[in-house]
PDB file of C-alpha atoms in Angstrom:
ATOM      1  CA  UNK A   1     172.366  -7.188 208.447  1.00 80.00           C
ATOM      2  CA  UNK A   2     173.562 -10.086 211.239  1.00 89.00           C
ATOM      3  CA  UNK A   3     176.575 -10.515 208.934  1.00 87.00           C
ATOM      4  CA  UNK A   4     177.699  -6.804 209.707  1.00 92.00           C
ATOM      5  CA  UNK A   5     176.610  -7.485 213.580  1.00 93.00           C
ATOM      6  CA  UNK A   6     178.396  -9.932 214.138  1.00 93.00           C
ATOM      7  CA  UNK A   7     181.748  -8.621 212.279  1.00 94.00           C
ATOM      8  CA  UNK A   8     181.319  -5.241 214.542  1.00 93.00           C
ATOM      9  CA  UNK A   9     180.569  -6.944 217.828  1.00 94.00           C
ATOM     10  CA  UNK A  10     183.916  -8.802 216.926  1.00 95.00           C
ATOM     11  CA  UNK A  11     185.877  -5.720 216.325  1.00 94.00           C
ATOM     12  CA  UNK A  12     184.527  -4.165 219.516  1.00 93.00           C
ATOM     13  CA  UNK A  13     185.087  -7.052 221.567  1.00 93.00           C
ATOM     14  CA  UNK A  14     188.642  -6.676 221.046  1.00 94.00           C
ATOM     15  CA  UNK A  15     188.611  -2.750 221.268  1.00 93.00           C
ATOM     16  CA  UNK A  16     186.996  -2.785 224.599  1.00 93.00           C
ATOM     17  CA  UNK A  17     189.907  -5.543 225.866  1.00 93.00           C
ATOM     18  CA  UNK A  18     192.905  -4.413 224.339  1.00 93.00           C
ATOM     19  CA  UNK A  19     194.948  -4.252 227.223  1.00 92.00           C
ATOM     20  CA  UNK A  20     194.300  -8.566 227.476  1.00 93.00           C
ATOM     21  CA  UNK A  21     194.507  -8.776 224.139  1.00 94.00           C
ATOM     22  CA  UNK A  22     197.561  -7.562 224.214  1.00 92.00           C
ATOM     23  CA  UNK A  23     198.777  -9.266 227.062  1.00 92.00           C
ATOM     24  CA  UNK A  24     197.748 -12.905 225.278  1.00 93.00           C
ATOM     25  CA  UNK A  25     199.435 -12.249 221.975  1.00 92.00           C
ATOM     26  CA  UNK A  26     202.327  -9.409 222.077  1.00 91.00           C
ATOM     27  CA  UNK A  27     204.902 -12.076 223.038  1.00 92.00           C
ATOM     28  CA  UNK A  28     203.940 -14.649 221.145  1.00 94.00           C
ATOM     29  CA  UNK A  29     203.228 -12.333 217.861  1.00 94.00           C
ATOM     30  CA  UNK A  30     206.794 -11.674 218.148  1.00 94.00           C
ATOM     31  CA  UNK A  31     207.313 -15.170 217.446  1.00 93.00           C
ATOM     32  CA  UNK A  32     205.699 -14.761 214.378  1.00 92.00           C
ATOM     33  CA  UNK A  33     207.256 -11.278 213.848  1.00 92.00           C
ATOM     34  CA  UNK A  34     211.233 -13.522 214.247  1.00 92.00           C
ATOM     35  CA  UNK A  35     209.723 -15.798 211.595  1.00 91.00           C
ATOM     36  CA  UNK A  36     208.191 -13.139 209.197  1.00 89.00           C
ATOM     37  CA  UNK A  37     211.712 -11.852 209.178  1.00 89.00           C
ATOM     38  CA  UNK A  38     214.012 -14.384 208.792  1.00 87.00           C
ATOM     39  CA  UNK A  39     211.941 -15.182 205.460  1.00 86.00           C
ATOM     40  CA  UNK A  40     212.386 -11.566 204.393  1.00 83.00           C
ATOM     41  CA  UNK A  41     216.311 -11.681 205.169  1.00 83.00           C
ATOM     42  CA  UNK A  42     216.610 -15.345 204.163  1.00 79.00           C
ATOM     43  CA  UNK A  43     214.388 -16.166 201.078  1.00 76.00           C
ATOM     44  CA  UNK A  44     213.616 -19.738 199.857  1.00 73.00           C
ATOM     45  CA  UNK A  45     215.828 -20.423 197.102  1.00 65.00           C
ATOM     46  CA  UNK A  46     213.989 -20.719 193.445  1.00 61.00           C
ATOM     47  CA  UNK A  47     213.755 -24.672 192.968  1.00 56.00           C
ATOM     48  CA  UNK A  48     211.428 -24.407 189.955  1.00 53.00           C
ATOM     49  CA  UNK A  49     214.161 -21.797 188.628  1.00 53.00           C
ATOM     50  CA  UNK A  50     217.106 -23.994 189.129  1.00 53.00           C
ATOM     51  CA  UNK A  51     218.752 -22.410 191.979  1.00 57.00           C
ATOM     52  CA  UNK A  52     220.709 -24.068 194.470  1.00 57.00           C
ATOM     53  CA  UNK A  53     220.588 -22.879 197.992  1.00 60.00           C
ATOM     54  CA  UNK A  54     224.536 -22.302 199.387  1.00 57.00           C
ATOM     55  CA  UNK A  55     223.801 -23.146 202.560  1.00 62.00           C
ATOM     56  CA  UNK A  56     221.172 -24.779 204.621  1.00 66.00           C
ATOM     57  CA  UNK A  57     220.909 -22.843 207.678  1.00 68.00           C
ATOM     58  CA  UNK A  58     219.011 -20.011 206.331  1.00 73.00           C
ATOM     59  CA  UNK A  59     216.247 -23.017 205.049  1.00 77.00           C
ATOM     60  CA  UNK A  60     216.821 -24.188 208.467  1.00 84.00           C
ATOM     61  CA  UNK A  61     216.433 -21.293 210.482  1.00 85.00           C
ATOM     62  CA  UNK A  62     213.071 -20.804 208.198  1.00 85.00           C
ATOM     63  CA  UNK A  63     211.467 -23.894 208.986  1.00 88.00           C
ATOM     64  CA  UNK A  64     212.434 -24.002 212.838  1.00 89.00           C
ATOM     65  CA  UNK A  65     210.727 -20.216 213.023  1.00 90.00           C
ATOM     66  CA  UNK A  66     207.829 -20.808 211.417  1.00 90.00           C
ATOM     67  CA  UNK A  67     207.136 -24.212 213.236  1.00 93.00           C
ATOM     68  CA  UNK A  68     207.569 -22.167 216.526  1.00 94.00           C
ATOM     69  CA  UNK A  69     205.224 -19.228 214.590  1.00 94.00           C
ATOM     70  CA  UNK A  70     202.274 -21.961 213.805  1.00 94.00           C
ATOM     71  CA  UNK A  71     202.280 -23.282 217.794  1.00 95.00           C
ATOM     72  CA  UNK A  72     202.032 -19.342 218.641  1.00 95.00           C
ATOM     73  CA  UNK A  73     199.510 -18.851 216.443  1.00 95.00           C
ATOM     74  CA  UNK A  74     197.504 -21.962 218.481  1.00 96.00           C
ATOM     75  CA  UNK A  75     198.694 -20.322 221.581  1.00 96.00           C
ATOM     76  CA  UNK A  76     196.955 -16.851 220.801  1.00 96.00           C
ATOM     77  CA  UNK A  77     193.762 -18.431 219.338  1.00 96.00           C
ATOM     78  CA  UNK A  78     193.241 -20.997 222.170  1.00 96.00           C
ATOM     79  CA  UNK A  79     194.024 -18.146 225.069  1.00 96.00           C
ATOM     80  CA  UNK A  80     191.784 -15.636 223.636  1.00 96.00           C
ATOM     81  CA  UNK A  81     188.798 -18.124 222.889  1.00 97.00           C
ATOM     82  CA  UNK A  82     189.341 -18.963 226.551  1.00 96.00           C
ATOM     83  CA  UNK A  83     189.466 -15.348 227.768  1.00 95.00           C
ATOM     84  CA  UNK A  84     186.690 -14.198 226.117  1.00 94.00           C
ATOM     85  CA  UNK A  85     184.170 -17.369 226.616  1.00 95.00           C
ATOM     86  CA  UNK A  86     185.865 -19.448 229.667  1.00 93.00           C
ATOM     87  CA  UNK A  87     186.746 -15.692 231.434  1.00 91.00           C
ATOM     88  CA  UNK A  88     190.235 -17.006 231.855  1.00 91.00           C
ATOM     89  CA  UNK A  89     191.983 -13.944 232.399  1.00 90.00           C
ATOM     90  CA  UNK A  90     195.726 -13.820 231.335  1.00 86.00           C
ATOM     91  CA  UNK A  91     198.056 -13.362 234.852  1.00 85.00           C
ATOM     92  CA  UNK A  92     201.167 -12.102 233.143  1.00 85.00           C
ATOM     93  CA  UNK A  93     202.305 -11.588 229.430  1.00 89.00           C
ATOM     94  CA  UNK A  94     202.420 -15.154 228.201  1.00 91.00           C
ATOM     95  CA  UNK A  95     199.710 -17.302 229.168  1.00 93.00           C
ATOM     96  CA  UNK A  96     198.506 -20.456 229.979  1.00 93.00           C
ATOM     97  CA  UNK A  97     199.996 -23.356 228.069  1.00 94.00           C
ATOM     98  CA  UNK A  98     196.832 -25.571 226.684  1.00 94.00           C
ATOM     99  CA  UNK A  99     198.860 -28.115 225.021  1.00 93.00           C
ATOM    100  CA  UNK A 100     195.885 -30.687 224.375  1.00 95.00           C
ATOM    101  CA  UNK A 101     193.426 -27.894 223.699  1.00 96.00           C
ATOM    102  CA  UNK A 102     196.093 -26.322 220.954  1.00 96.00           C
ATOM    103  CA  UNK A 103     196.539 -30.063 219.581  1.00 96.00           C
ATOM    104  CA  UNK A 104     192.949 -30.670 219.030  1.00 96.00           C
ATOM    105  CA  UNK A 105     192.083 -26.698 217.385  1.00 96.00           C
ATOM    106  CA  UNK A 106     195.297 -27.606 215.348  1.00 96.00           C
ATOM    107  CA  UNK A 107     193.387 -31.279 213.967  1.00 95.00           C
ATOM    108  CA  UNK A 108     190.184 -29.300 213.152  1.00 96.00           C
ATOM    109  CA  UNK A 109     191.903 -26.594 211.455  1.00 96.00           C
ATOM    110  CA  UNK A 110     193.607 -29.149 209.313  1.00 96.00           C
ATOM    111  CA  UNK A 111     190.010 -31.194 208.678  1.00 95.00           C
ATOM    112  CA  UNK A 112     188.209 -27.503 208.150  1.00 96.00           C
ATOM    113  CA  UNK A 113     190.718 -26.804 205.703  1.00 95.00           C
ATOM    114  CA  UNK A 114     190.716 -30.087 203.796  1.00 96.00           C
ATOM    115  CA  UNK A 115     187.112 -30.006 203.809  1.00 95.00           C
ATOM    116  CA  UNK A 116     187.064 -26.327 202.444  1.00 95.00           C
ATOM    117  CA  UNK A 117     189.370 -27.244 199.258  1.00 94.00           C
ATOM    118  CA  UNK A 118     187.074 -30.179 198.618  1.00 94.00           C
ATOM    119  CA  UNK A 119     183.963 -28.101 198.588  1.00 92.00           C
ATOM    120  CA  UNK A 120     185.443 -25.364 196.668  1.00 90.00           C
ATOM    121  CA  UNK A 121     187.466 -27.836 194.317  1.00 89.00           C
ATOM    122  CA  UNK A 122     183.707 -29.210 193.523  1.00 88.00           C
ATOM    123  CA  UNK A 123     181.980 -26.135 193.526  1.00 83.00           C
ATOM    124  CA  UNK A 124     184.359 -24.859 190.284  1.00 81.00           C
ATOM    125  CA  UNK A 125     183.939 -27.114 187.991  1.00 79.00           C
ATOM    126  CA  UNK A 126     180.386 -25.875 187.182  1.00 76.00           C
ATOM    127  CA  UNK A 127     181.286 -22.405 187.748  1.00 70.00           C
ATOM    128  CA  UNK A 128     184.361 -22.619 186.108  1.00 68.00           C
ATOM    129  CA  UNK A 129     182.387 -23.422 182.718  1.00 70.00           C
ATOM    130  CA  UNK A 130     180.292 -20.581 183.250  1.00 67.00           C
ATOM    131  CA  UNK A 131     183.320 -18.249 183.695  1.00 64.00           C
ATOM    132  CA  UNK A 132     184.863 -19.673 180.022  1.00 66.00           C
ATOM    133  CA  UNK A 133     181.395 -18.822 178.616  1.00 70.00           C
ATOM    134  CA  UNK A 134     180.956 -15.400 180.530  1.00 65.00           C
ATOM    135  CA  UNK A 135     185.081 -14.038 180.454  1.00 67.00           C
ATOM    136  CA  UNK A 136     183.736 -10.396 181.534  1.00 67.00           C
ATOM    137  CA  UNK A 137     182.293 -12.226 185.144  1.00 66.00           C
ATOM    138  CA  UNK A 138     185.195 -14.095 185.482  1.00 67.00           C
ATOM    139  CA  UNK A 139     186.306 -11.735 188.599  1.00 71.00           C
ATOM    140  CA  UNK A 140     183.536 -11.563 189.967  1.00 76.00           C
ATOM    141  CA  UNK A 141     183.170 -15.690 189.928  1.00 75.00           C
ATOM    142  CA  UNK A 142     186.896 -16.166 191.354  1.00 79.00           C
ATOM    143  CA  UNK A 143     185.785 -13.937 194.216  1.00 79.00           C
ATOM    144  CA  UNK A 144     182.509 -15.535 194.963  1.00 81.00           C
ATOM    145  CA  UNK A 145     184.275 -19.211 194.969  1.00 85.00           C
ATOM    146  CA  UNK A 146     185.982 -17.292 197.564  1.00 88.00           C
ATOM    147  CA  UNK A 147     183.585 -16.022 199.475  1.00 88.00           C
ATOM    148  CA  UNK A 148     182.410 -19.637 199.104  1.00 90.00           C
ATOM    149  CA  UNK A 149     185.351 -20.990 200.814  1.00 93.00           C
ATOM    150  CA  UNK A 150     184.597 -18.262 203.161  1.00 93.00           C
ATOM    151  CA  UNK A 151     181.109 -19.457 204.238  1.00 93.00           C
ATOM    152  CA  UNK A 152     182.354 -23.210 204.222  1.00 94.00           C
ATOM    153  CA  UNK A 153     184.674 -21.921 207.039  1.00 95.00           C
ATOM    154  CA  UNK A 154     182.543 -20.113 209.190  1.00 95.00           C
ATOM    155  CA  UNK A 155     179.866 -22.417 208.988  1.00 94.00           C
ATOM    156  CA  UNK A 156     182.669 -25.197 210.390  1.00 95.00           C
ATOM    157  CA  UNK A 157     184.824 -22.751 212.107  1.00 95.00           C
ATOM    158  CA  UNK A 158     183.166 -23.553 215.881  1.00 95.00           C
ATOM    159  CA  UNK A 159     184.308 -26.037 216.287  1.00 96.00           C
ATOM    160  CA  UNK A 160     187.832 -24.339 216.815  1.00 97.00           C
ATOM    161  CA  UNK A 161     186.802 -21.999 220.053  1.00 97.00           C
ATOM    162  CA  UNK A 162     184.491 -25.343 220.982  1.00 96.00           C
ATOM    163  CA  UNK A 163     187.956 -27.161 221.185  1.00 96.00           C
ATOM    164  CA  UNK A 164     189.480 -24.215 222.969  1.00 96.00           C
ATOM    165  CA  UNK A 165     187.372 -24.118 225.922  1.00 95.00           C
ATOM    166  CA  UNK A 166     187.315 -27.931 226.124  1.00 93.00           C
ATOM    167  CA  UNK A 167     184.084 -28.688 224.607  1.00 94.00           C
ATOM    168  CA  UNK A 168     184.754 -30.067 221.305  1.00 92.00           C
ATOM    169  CA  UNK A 169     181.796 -30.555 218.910  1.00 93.00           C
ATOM    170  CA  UNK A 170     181.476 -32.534 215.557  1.00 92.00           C
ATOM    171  CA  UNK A 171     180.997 -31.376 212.382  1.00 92.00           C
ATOM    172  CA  UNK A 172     177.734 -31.944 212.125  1.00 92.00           C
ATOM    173  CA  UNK A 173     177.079 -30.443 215.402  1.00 94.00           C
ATOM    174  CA  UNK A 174     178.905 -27.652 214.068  1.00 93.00           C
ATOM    175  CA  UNK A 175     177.010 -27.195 210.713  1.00 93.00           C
ATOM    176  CA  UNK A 176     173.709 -27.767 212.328  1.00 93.00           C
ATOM    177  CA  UNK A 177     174.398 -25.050 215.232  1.00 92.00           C
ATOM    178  CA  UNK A 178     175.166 -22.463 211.907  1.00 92.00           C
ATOM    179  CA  UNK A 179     171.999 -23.422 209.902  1.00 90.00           C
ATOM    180  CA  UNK A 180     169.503 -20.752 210.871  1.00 86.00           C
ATOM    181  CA  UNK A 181     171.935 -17.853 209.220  1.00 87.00           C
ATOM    182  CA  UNK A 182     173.074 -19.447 206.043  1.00 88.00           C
ATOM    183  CA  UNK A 183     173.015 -15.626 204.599  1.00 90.00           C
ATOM    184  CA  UNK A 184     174.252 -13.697 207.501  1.00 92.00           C
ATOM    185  CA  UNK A 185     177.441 -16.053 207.622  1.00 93.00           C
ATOM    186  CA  UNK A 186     177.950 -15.713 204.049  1.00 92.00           C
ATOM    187  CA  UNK A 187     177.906 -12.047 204.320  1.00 92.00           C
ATOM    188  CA  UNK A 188     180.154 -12.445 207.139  1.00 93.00           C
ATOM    189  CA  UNK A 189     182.612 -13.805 204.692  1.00 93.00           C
ATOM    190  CA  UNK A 190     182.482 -11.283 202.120  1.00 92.00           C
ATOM    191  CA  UNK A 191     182.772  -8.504 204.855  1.00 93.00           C
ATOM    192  CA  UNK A 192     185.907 -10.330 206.459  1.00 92.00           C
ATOM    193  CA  UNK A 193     187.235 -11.554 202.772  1.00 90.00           C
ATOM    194  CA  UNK A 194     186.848  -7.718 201.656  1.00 89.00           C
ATOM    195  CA  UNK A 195     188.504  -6.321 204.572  1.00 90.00           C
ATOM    196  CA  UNK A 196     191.234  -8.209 204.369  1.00 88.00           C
ATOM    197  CA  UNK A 197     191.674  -7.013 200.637  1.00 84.00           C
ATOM    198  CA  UNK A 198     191.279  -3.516 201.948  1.00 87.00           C
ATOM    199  CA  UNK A 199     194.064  -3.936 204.429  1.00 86.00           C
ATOM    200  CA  UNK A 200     196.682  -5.577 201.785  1.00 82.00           C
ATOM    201  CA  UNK A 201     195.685  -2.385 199.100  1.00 79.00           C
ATOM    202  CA  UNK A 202     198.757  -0.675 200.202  1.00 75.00           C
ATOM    203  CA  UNK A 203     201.241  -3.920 199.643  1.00 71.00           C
ATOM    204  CA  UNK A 204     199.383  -4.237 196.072  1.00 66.00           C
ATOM    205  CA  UNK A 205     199.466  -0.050 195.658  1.00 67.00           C
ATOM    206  CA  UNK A 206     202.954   0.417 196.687  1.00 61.00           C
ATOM    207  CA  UNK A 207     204.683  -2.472 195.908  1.00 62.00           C
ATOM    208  CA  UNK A 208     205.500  -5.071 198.040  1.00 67.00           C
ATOM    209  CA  UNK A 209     209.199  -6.486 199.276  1.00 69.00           C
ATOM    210  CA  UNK A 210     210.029  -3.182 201.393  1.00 77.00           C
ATOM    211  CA  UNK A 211     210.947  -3.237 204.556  1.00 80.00           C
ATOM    212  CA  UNK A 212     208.490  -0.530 205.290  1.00 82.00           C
ATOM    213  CA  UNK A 213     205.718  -2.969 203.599  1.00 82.00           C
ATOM    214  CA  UNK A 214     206.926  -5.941 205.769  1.00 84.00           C
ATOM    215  CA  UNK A 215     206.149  -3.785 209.049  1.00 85.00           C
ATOM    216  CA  UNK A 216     202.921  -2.011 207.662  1.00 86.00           C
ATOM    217  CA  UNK A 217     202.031  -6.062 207.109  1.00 87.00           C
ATOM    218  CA  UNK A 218     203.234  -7.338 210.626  1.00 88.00           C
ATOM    219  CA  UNK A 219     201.152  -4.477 212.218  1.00 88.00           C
ATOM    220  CA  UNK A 220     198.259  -4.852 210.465  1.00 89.00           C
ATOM    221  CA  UNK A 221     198.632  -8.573 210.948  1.00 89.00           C
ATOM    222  CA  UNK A 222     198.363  -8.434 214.745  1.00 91.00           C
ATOM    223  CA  UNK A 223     195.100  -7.021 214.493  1.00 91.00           C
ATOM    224  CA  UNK A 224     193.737  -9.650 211.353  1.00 91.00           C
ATOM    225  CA  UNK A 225     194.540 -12.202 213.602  1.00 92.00           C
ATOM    226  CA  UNK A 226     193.154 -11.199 216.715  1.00 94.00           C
ATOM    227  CA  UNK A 227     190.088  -9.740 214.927  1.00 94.00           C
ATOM    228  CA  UNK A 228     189.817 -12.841 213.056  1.00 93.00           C
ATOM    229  CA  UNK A 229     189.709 -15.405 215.993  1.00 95.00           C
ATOM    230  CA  UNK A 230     187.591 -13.040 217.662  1.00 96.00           C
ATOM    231  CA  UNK A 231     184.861 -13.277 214.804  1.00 96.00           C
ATOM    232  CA  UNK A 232     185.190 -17.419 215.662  1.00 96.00           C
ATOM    233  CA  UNK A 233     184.605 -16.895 219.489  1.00 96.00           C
ATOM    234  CA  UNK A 234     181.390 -14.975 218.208  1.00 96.00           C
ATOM    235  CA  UNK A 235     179.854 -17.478 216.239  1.00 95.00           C
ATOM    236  CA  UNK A 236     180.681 -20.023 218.945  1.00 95.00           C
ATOM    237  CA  UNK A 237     179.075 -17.736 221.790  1.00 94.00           C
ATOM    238  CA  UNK A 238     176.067 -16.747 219.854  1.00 93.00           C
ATOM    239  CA  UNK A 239     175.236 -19.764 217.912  1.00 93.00           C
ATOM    240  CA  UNK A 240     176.432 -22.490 220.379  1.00 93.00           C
ATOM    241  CA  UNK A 241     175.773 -20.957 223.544  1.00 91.00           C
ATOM    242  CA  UNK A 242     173.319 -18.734 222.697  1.00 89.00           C
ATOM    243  CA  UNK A 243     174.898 -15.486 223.166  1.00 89.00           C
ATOM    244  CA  UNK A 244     172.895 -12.014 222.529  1.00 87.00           C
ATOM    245  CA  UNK A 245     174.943  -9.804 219.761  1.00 86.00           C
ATOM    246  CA  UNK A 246     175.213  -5.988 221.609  1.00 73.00           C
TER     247      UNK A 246
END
């Protein structure tokens, strides 16, 4: 199955360079590691419950972190597209600043996303009558509108390493470069979708709101996130440029 290919030649890819993937996300995932905790230490107050925060600086503190967490999120992505396709190798443990690369993955991310909640937002009203007349599937619909919204993404998502490396494509480019695997990609989705279900079973097992959960989640997170972008930079170098799967 090319689905299944081209998830394992993304997990390899970062198993046989974990010493740069390391080096082009361990600082800045601790970024995101600052942010993950001041949330857990400093929870939003309950609005919808009537509570009043007593202070501002912990809603402060929140929203400065995780504005620093989303630009090192665009810093990881955009220097491992670019290690892995431009063979810009990282020189120390923080590397290159891309600012206008990072500024146009973050606009196509947003437009992705946008177009994703419109296609799934359309996509439920059929199925969500089907679900009211077939309760017993209903599960099994919710996850397929997922796995929808999975396959919307994937199908779009090159243009976010195409951005990365400096050679930004449109979205019809980017739909028409995906067309020959409509069923691999969607497969592609479940796999990653499924995975990612499998790796949050111990949260929904054992409870969540631990501090032991919170690490087991920032641990496991590292390597969703640089697994994830890595499935992008495959799509990209096999479907756009025309790279062989090993």
């Amino acid at each position: 199955m090319k689905g299944w290919e081209i998830f394992v030649h993304s997990v390899r890819l970062v198993l046989r360079n974990l010493d740069a993937a390391f080096k082009v996300s361990a600082v800045l995932y601790l970024v995101q590691v600052a942010s993950a905790l001041s949330l857990y230490f400093n929870p939003p107050p309950d609005f919808a419950g009537g509570e009043v925060p007593t202070s501002l600086d912990g809603v402060a503190q929140n929203f400065f972190l995780g504005l620093l967490a989303v630009i090192a999120s665009l810093w990881i992505a955009v220097a491992w597209h670019r290690y892995v396709l431009a063979e810009e190798h990282p020189q120390g443990w923080v590397p290159r600043w891309h600012g206008s690369n990072m500024l146009s993955y973050l606009g196509r991310s947003i437009l992705i996303a946008i177009i994703v909640v419109l296609g799934v937002t359309v996509a439920a009203l059929p199925v969500g009558l089907l679900a009211a007349m077939l309760p017993g599937l209903a599960g099994l619909i919710a996850f397929a509108l997922i796995g929808f919204a999975g396959y919307l993404f994937f199908r779009l998502g090159v243009m976010l390493p195409a951005a990365a490396v400096g050679r930004p494509i449109k979205l019809g480019e980017a739909w028409e470069a995906t067309k020959a695997d409509p069923g691999a990609i969607f497969v592609l989705a479940l796999i990653v979708i499924g995975t990612s279900l499998l790796i949050q079973l111990p949260s929904l097992v054992g409870g969540s709101g631990t501090i032991i959960d919170l690490v087991y989640r920032l641990v496991t997170g590292w390597f969703a996130t640089i697994i994830g972008i890595s499935v992008l930079t495959t799509l990209y170098g096999h479907y756009v440029e025309g790279r062989p799967i090993d």
